[in-house]
PDB file of C-alpha atoms and ligand atoms in Angstrom:
ATOM      1  CA  UNK A   1     144.162  86.178 236.286  1.00 52.00           C
ATOM      2  CA  UNK A   2     141.632  87.999 234.282  1.00 60.00           C
ATOM      3  CA  UNK A   3     140.150  86.156 231.279  1.00 78.00           C
ATOM      4  CA  UNK A   4     142.348  86.933 227.994  1.00 91.00           C
ATOM      5  CA  UNK A   5     140.458  88.468 225.254  1.00 93.00           C
ATOM      6  CA  UNK A   6     142.865  87.418 222.617  1.00 97.00           C
ATOM      7  CA  UNK A   7     143.238  83.745 223.709  1.00 96.00           C
ATOM      8  CA  UNK A   8     140.994  82.629 220.854  1.00 96.00           C
ATOM      9  CA  UNK A   9     142.994  84.187 218.248  1.00 97.00           C
ATOM     10  CA  UNK A  10     146.221  82.770 219.778  1.00 98.00           C
ATOM     11  CA  UNK A  11     144.815  79.434 219.843  1.00 97.00           C
ATOM     12  CA  UNK A  12     143.785  79.614 216.121  1.00 98.00           C
ATOM     13  CA  UNK A  13     147.408  80.920 215.434  1.00 98.00           C
ATOM     14  CA  UNK A  14     148.542  77.563 216.953  1.00 98.00           C
ATOM     15  CA  UNK A  15     146.237  75.343 215.136  1.00 98.00           C
ATOM     16  CA  UNK A  16     146.350  76.745 211.657  1.00 98.00           C
ATOM     17  CA  UNK A  17     149.993  78.284 211.474  1.00 98.00           C
ATOM     18  CA  UNK A  18     152.028  75.955 213.679  1.00 98.00           C
ATOM     19  CA  UNK A  19     150.566  72.633 214.297  1.00 98.00           C
ATOM     20  CA  UNK A  20     149.144  72.586 210.760  1.00 98.00           C
ATOM     21  CA  UNK A  21     152.748  72.940 209.374  1.00 97.00           C
ATOM     22  CA  UNK A  22     154.090  70.076 211.497  1.00 97.00           C
ATOM     23  CA  UNK A  23     155.509  71.357 214.925  1.00 98.00           C
ATOM     24  CA  UNK A  24     154.265  68.554 217.071  1.00 97.00           C
ATOM     25  CA  UNK A  25     155.792  68.914 220.312  1.00 98.00           C
ATOM     26  CA  UNK A  26     152.749  69.249 222.772  1.00 98.00           C
ATOM     27  CA  UNK A  27     154.896  71.110 225.381  1.00 98.00           C
ATOM     28  CA  UNK A  28     155.909  73.714 222.590  1.00 98.00           C
ATOM     29  CA  UNK A  29     152.205  74.032 221.292  1.00 98.00           C
ATOM     30  CA  UNK A  30     151.240  74.528 224.640  1.00 98.00           C
ATOM     31  CA  UNK A  31     153.782  77.090 225.478  1.00 98.00           C
ATOM     32  CA  UNK A  32     152.486  79.085 222.193  1.00 98.00           C
ATOM     33  CA  UNK A  33     149.036  78.808 223.425  1.00 97.00           C
ATOM     34  CA  UNK A  34     150.139  80.188 226.884  1.00 97.00           C
ATOM     35  CA  UNK A  35     152.458  83.431 226.200  1.00 98.00           C
ATOM     36  CA  UNK A  36     150.254  86.329 225.158  1.00 98.00           C
ATOM     37  CA  UNK A  37     152.106  87.296 221.956  1.00 98.00           C
ATOM     38  CA  UNK A  38     150.326  90.629 221.649  1.00 98.00           C
ATOM     39  CA  UNK A  39     152.145  91.817 224.825  1.00 98.00           C
ATOM     40  CA  UNK A  40     155.358  91.678 222.882  1.00 98.00           C
ATOM     41  CA  UNK A  41     153.926  93.847 219.941  1.00 98.00           C
ATOM     42  CA  UNK A  42     154.101  97.514 219.641  1.00 97.00           C
ATOM     43  CA  UNK A  43     150.752  99.553 220.018  1.00 97.00           C
ATOM     44  CA  UNK A  44     150.875 100.306 216.302  1.00 97.00           C
ATOM     45  CA  UNK A  45     150.741  96.728 215.201  1.00 97.00           C
ATOM     46  CA  UNK A  46     148.201  95.120 217.657  1.00 97.00           C
ATOM     47  CA  UNK A  47     145.808  94.126 215.288  1.00 97.00           C
ATOM     48  CA  UNK A  48     148.269  92.024 213.304  1.00 98.00           C
ATOM     49  CA  UNK A  49     149.762  90.326 216.596  1.00 98.00           C
ATOM     50  CA  UNK A  50     148.504  86.966 215.684  1.00 98.00           C
ATOM     51  CA  UNK A  51     149.230  87.284 211.758  1.00 98.00           C
ATOM     52  CA  UNK A  52     151.353  84.624 210.170  1.00 98.00           C
ATOM     53  CA  UNK A  53     154.145  87.193 209.537  1.00 97.00           C
ATOM     54  CA  UNK A  54     157.114  88.721 211.227  1.00 97.00           C
ATOM     55  CA  UNK A  55     156.198  92.330 212.599  1.00 98.00           C
ATOM     56  CA  UNK A  56     158.394  95.406 213.096  1.00 97.00           C
ATOM     57  CA  UNK A  57     159.238  96.123 216.685  1.00 97.00           C
ATOM     58  CA  UNK A  58     161.124  99.475 216.198  1.00 96.00           C
ATOM     59  CA  UNK A  59     164.721 100.411 215.610  1.00 95.00           C
ATOM     60  CA  UNK A  60     164.646  98.372 212.309  1.00 95.00           C
ATOM     61  CA  UNK A  61     164.168  94.916 214.105  1.00 96.00           C
ATOM     62  CA  UNK A  62     161.173  92.351 214.048  1.00 96.00           C
ATOM     63  CA  UNK A  63     159.537  89.758 215.924  1.00 97.00           C
ATOM     64  CA  UNK A  64     159.711  86.540 214.062  1.00 97.00           C
ATOM     65  CA  UNK A  65     156.750  84.776 212.306  1.00 98.00           C
ATOM     66  CA  UNK A  66     154.935  82.518 214.946  1.00 98.00           C
ATOM     67  CA  UNK A  67     155.725  79.367 212.814  1.00 98.00           C
ATOM     68  CA  UNK A  68     159.419  80.135 212.704  1.00 98.00           C
ATOM     69  CA  UNK A  69     159.606  80.440 216.667  1.00 98.00           C
ATOM     70  CA  UNK A  70     157.682  77.019 217.119  1.00 98.00           C
ATOM     71  CA  UNK A  71     160.036  75.512 214.584  1.00 98.00           C
ATOM     72  CA  UNK A  72     163.088  76.793 216.096  1.00 98.00           C
ATOM     73  CA  UNK A  73     161.969  76.048 219.889  1.00 98.00           C
ATOM     74  CA  UNK A  74     161.131  72.549 218.801  1.00 98.00           C
ATOM     75  CA  UNK A  75     164.533  71.920 217.247  1.00 98.00           C
ATOM     76  CA  UNK A  76     166.103  72.902 220.657  1.00 98.00           C
ATOM     77  CA  UNK A  77     164.355  70.015 222.427  1.00 98.00           C
ATOM     78  CA  UNK A  78     164.117  71.822 225.782  1.00 98.00           C
ATOM     79  CA  UNK A  79     163.998  69.896 228.983  1.00 98.00           C
ATOM     80  CA  UNK A  80     162.910  71.866 232.115  1.00 98.00           C
ATOM     81  CA  UNK A  81     166.152  73.161 233.851  1.00 98.00           C
ATOM     82  CA  UNK A  82     168.082  73.357 230.740  1.00 98.00           C
ATOM     83  CA  UNK A  83     170.557  76.619 230.501  1.00 98.00           C
ATOM     84  CA  UNK A  84     169.534  78.317 227.193  1.00 98.00           C
ATOM     85  CA  UNK A  85     171.363  81.307 225.343  1.00 99.00           C
ATOM     86  CA  UNK A  86     169.318  83.118 222.848  1.00 99.00           C
ATOM     87  CA  UNK A  87     171.449  85.737 220.846  1.00 98.00           C
ATOM     88  CA  UNK A  88     168.947  88.718 219.559  1.00 98.00           C
ATOM     89  CA  UNK A  89     166.354  89.429 222.234  1.00 98.00           C
ATOM     90  CA  UNK A  90     164.214  91.489 220.060  1.00 98.00           C
ATOM     91  CA  UNK A  91     160.808  91.832 221.637  1.00 98.00           C
ATOM     92  CA  UNK A  92     161.682  89.199 224.185  1.00 98.00           C
ATOM     93  CA  UNK A  93     158.775  86.867 222.801  1.00 98.00           C
ATOM     94  CA  UNK A  94     161.154  83.871 221.858  1.00 98.00           C
ATOM     95  CA  UNK A  95     162.670  84.010 225.178  1.00 98.00           C
ATOM     96  CA  UNK A  96     159.430  84.016 226.965  1.00 98.00           C
ATOM     97  CA  UNK A  97     158.585  80.663 225.313  1.00 98.00           C
ATOM     98  CA  UNK A  98     161.774  79.139 226.302  1.00 98.00           C
ATOM     99  CA  UNK A  99     161.329  80.100 229.849  1.00 98.00           C
ATOM    100  CA  UNK A 100     157.583  78.968 229.776  1.00 98.00           C
ATOM    101  CA  UNK A 101     159.131  75.611 228.832  1.00 98.00           C
ATOM    102  CA  UNK A 102     161.078  75.546 232.045  1.00 98.00           C
ATOM    103  CA  UNK A 103     164.493  76.673 230.697  1.00 98.00           C
ATOM    104  CA  UNK A 104     166.820  79.195 232.530  1.00 98.00           C
ATOM    105  CA  UNK A 105     167.278  81.888 229.728  1.00 98.00           C
ATOM    106  CA  UNK A 106     170.060  84.445 229.231  1.00 98.00           C
ATOM    107  CA  UNK A 107     169.275  86.554 226.274  1.00 98.00           C
ATOM    108  CA  UNK A 108     171.908  88.868 224.698  1.00 98.00           C
ATOM    109  CA  UNK A 109     170.658  92.198 222.555  1.00 98.00           C
ATOM    110  CA  UNK A 110     173.103  94.676 221.100  1.00 98.00           C
ATOM    111  CA  UNK A 111     170.668  97.668 221.187  1.00 98.00           C
ATOM    112  CA  UNK A 112     170.296  98.915 224.643  1.00 98.00           C
ATOM    113  CA  UNK A 113     166.576 100.454 223.825  1.00 97.00           C
ATOM    114  CA  UNK A 114     165.519  97.302 222.235  1.00 98.00           C
ATOM    115  CA  UNK A 115     166.896  95.179 225.736  1.00 98.00           C
ATOM    116  CA  UNK A 116     164.882  97.654 227.776  1.00 98.00           C
ATOM    117  CA  UNK A 117     161.546  97.193 225.700  1.00 98.00           C
ATOM    118  CA  UNK A 118     162.011  93.355 226.135  1.00 98.00           C
ATOM    119  CA  UNK A 119     162.453  93.570 229.805  1.00 98.00           C
ATOM    120  CA  UNK A 120     159.382  95.550 230.016  1.00 98.00           C
ATOM    121  CA  UNK A 121     157.583  93.020 227.770  1.00 98.00           C
ATOM    122  CA  UNK A 122     158.446  90.116 229.767  1.00 98.00           C
ATOM    123  CA  UNK A 123     157.381  91.749 233.159  1.00 98.00           C
ATOM    124  CA  UNK A 124     154.038  92.654 231.571  1.00 97.00           C
ATOM    125  CA  UNK A 125     153.510  88.943 230.599  1.00 98.00           C
ATOM    126  CA  UNK A 126     154.538  87.969 234.200  1.00 97.00           C
ATOM    127  CA  UNK A 127     157.675  85.938 232.700  1.00 98.00           C
ATOM    128  CA  UNK A 128     160.341  85.106 235.036  1.00 96.00           C
ATOM    129  CA  UNK A 129     163.677  83.064 234.490  1.00 96.00           C
ATOM    130  CA  UNK A 130     165.018  85.480 231.862  1.00 98.00           C
ATOM    131  CA  UNK A 131     167.801  87.691 232.051  1.00 98.00           C
ATOM    132  CA  UNK A 132     168.336  90.100 229.378  1.00 98.00           C
ATOM    133  CA  UNK A 133     172.149  91.160 228.631  1.00 98.00           C
ATOM    134  CA  UNK A 134     173.163  93.894 226.352  1.00 98.00           C
ATOM    135  CA  UNK A 135     176.264  93.158 224.385  1.00 98.00           C
ATOM    136  CA  UNK A 136     177.638  91.463 221.186  1.00 98.00           C
ATOM    137  CA  UNK A 137     176.064  88.070 221.310  1.00 98.00           C
ATOM    138  CA  UNK A 138     178.585  86.744 218.551  1.00 98.00           C
ATOM    139  CA  UNK A 139     180.736  86.365 221.678  1.00 98.00           C
ATOM    140  CA  UNK A 140     178.281  84.228 223.389  1.00 98.00           C
ATOM    141  CA  UNK A 141     177.977  84.831 227.104  1.00 98.00           C
ATOM    142  CA  UNK A 142     180.797  82.992 228.971  1.00 98.00           C
ATOM    143  CA  UNK A 143     179.576  83.346 232.494  1.00 98.00           C
ATOM    144  CA  UNK A 144     176.758  81.294 231.724  1.00 98.00           C
ATOM    145  CA  UNK A 145     178.323  78.483 229.649  1.00 98.00           C
ATOM    146  CA  UNK A 146     177.964  75.551 229.005  1.00 98.00           C
ATOM    147  CA  UNK A 147     174.563  75.666 227.421  1.00 98.00           C
ATOM    148  CA  UNK A 148     172.196  72.946 226.863  1.00 98.00           C
ATOM    149  CA  UNK A 149     170.704  74.989 223.903  1.00 98.00           C
ATOM    150  CA  UNK A 150     171.841  78.120 222.095  1.00 99.00           C
ATOM    151  CA  UNK A 151     169.589  79.883 219.806  1.00 98.00           C
ATOM    152  CA  UNK A 152     170.568  82.637 217.243  1.00 98.00           C
ATOM    153  CA  UNK A 153     167.596  84.761 216.104  1.00 98.00           C
ATOM    154  CA  UNK A 154     169.485  86.829 213.641  1.00 98.00           C
ATOM    155  CA  UNK A 155     171.034  86.181 210.446  1.00 98.00           C
ATOM    156  CA  UNK A 156     174.774  85.066 210.454  1.00 98.00           C
ATOM    157  CA  UNK A 157     177.322  84.250 207.590  1.00 98.00           C
ATOM    158  CA  UNK A 158     178.759  81.392 209.612  1.00 98.00           C
ATOM    159  CA  UNK A 159     177.972  80.028 213.205  1.00 98.00           C
ATOM    160  CA  UNK A 160     179.995  82.056 215.457  1.00 98.00           C
ATOM    161  CA  UNK A 161     183.000  80.185 216.973  1.00 98.00           C
ATOM    162  CA  UNK A 162     182.467  81.303 220.638  1.00 98.00           C
ATOM    163  CA  UNK A 163     178.795  79.769 220.506  1.00 98.00           C
ATOM    164  CA  UNK A 164     180.283  76.469 219.579  1.00 98.00           C
ATOM    165  CA  UNK A 165     182.679  76.456 222.337  1.00 97.00           C
ATOM    166  CA  UNK A 166     179.984  77.112 224.907  1.00 98.00           C
ATOM    167  CA  UNK A 167     177.503  74.290 223.811  1.00 98.00           C
ATOM    168  CA  UNK A 168     177.218  71.621 226.560  1.00 98.00           C
ATOM    169  CA  UNK A 169     177.954  68.051 225.806  1.00 98.00           C
ATOM    170  CA  UNK A 170     174.852  66.840 224.045  1.00 98.00           C
ATOM    171  CA  UNK A 171     173.849  70.497 223.315  1.00 98.00           C
ATOM    172  CA  UNK A 172     171.787  71.944 220.445  1.00 98.00           C
ATOM    173  CA  UNK A 173     172.200  74.829 218.498  1.00 99.00           C
ATOM    174  CA  UNK A 174     169.602  76.502 216.058  1.00 99.00           C
ATOM    175  CA  UNK A 175     170.848  79.324 213.660  1.00 98.00           C
ATOM    176  CA  UNK A 176     169.738  80.977 210.304  1.00 98.00           C
ATOM    177  CA  UNK A 177     173.251  80.614 208.254  1.00 98.00           C
ATOM    178  CA  UNK A 178     173.744  82.414 204.943  1.00 98.00           C
ATOM    179  CA  UNK A 179     173.556  85.478 202.961  1.00 97.00           C
ATOM    180  CA  UNK A 180     172.503  88.684 204.104  1.00 95.00           C
ATOM    181  CA  UNK A 181     169.133  88.582 202.428  1.00 95.00           C
ATOM    182  CA  UNK A 182     168.373  84.947 202.838  1.00 97.00           C
ATOM    183  CA  UNK A 183     169.659  81.900 204.931  1.00 98.00           C
ATOM    184  CA  UNK A 184     169.178  78.260 205.902  1.00 98.00           C
ATOM    185  CA  UNK A 185     167.955  77.375 209.347  1.00 98.00           C
ATOM    186  CA  UNK A 186     170.673  74.803 210.768  1.00 98.00           C
ATOM    187  CA  UNK A 187     170.854  72.722 213.926  1.00 98.00           C
ATOM    188  CA  UNK A 188     173.929  71.739 215.345  1.00 98.00           C
ATOM    189  CA  UNK A 189     174.311  68.860 218.022  1.00 98.00           C
ATOM    190  CA  UNK A 190     177.564  68.409 219.891  1.00 98.00           C
ATOM    191  CA  UNK A 191     178.384  64.644 220.777  1.00 96.00           C
ATOM    192  CA  UNK A 192     181.951  64.570 222.145  1.00 92.00           C
ATOM    193  CA  UNK A 193     184.250  65.960 219.527  1.00 90.00           C
ATOM    194  CA  UNK A 194     181.586  65.422 216.947  1.00 95.00           C
ATOM    195  CA  UNK A 195     179.306  68.173 215.550  1.00 97.00           C
ATOM    196  CA  UNK A 196     176.522  67.211 213.419  1.00 98.00           C
ATOM    197  CA  UNK A 197     174.561  69.763 211.249  1.00 98.00           C
ATOM    198  CA  UNK A 198     171.177  69.245 209.688  1.00 98.00           C
ATOM    199  CA  UNK A 199     169.358  72.056 207.467  1.00 98.00           C
ATOM    200  CA  UNK A 200     165.722  72.765 207.977  1.00 97.00           C
ATOM    201  CA  UNK A 201     165.082  75.097 204.762  1.00 95.00           C
ATOM    202  CA  UNK A 202     165.298  78.709 203.705  1.00 97.00           C
ATOM    203  CA  UNK A 203     164.369  81.337 206.277  1.00 97.00           C
ATOM    204  CA  UNK A 204     164.933  85.376 206.383  1.00 97.00           C
ATOM    205  CA  UNK A 205     166.278  87.115 209.447  1.00 97.00           C
ATOM    206  CA  UNK A 206     167.508  90.685 210.198  1.00 96.00           C
ATOM    207  CA  UNK A 207     171.408  90.479 210.197  1.00 97.00           C
ATOM    208  CA  UNK A 208     173.559  89.422 213.098  1.00 98.00           C
ATOM    209  CA  UNK A 209     175.998  92.485 213.524  1.00 98.00           C
ATOM    210  CA  UNK A 210     179.266  91.953 215.382  1.00 98.00           C
ATOM    211  CA  UNK A 211     182.542  90.383 215.879  1.00 98.00           C
ATOM    212  CA  UNK A 212     181.575  87.011 214.529  1.00 98.00           C
ATOM    213  CA  UNK A 213     178.702  87.811 212.482  1.00 98.00           C
ATOM    214  CA  UNK A 214     178.267  90.686 209.702  1.00 98.00           C
ATOM    215  CA  UNK A 215     180.466  93.642 210.052  1.00 96.00           C
ATOM    216  CA  UNK A 216     178.608  96.686 211.901  1.00 91.00           C
TER     217      UNK A 216
HETATM  218  N1  LIG B   1     164.032  86.640 219.045  1.00 87.75           N
HETATM  219  C1  LIG B   1     163.567  87.999 218.847  1.00 87.75           C
HETATM  220  C2  LIG B   1     163.536  88.472 217.299  1.00 87.75           C
HETATM  221  C3  LIG B   1     165.013  88.786 217.116  1.00 87.75           C
HETATM  222  S1  LIG B   1     165.180  90.054 215.672  1.00 87.75           S
HETATM  223  C4  LIG B   1     161.944  88.115 219.237  1.00 87.75           C
HETATM  224  O1  LIG B   1     161.536  87.048 219.851  1.00 87.75           O
HETATM  225  O2  LIG B   1     161.256  89.194 218.988  1.00 87.75           O
HETATM  226  C5  LIG B   1     166.937  90.012 215.891  1.00 87.75           C
HETATM  227  C6  LIG B   1     167.718  91.052 217.152  1.00 87.75           C
HETATM  228  O3  LIG B   1     169.032  90.672 217.099  1.00 87.75           O
HETATM  229  C7  LIG B   1     167.600  92.355 216.986  1.00 87.75           C
HETATM  230  O4  LIG B   1     166.801  92.971 218.098  1.00 87.75           O
HETATM  231  C8  LIG B   1     169.054  92.944 216.764  1.00 87.75           C
HETATM  232  O5  LIG B   1     169.354  94.064 217.306  1.00 87.75           O
HETATM  233  C9  LIG B   1     169.556  91.801 217.469  1.00 87.75           C
HETATM  234  N2  LIG B   1     170.960  91.622 217.147  1.00 87.75           N
HETATM  235  C10 LIG B   1     171.668  91.758 215.829  1.00 87.75           C
HETATM  236  N3  LIG B   1     173.078  91.532 216.290  1.00 87.75           N
HETATM  237  C11 LIG B   1     173.150  91.167 217.319  1.00 87.75           C
HETATM  238  C12 LIG B   1     174.317  90.772 218.244  1.00 87.75           C
HETATM  239  N4  LIG B   1     175.762  90.673 217.663  1.00 87.75           N
HETATM  240  N5  LIG B   1     174.234  90.274 219.530  1.00 87.75           N
HETATM  241  C13 LIG B   1     173.023  90.375 220.226  1.00 87.75           C
HETATM  242  N6  LIG B   1     171.845  91.041 219.408  1.00 87.75           N
HETATM  243  C14 LIG B   1     172.115  91.417 218.329  1.00 87.75           C
END
C-alpha cells in the first residue's frame, strides 16, 4: 500500500479528539487510526477531513464528528464476527470503522444517491463486509436479524420498536433519542426480557425520517 500522506493528521485526530476525551478501547482507537476518513469526505471539504466537527456530505446530510463516532463505536462493544446493523449510512465512514473491527455490517440508508456515494467511498477505502441497503431503517432489516449491535446515526423521537425486536440476546443498541434539534445518546442492552437503558449526554444529529422516526 502507498504511504498515506494524511496518516499524521489522522493520528493526531485520534490522540487529541478521541483518546483525550475518554475513548479507551484500544481496538476502537486502532480502527480510527486505520480508516482513511478523508476518503469519506467530499472534495469541497478535504481540508477539513480531520477537523473536530461534523461535515456536510451533500443532500442536507452530515458525517458525524470523529469523537462521536469513537464514542458510539466503543459503546457497541464490537467483537469480530458480530452481526451489526447501522441505520443512516451517510458517507459510509461509521460502517467502515465497524467493519475494520471485524463486524459483518448491514447499513440502511433512505436516500439512494447517498447510499451510492457510500458504496463508492467504501470501495475506494478497500473496505469489505459492509452491505448497503436502500430503505426505511426505522423498520430495521429483518433478513439479517438478530443483531449483536445496532447503531442509529440519525435523531429519533424514540427507539423504533422493530429495532428492539431485532436485537440479539445480550445485544447492544446505541441511538440519539429526543427532540428534533437536540438529543441524548442512549445505550440499550437486552438481557432476557429486560432492557436496560443508560444515557451518555447531549448530542445533535440530523433527523431519522420514516415510519417509526420523524414524519417525512
Ligand atoms: N453514519 C453516517 C452519518 C449519518 S447522517 C456516517 O458515518 O457518515 C444520517 C443519515 O441517516 C443520512 O444519510 C440520512 O439520509 C439517513 N436517514 C435518515 N432517516 C433514515 C431512515 N429512516 N432510514 C435510513 N436512513 C435514514
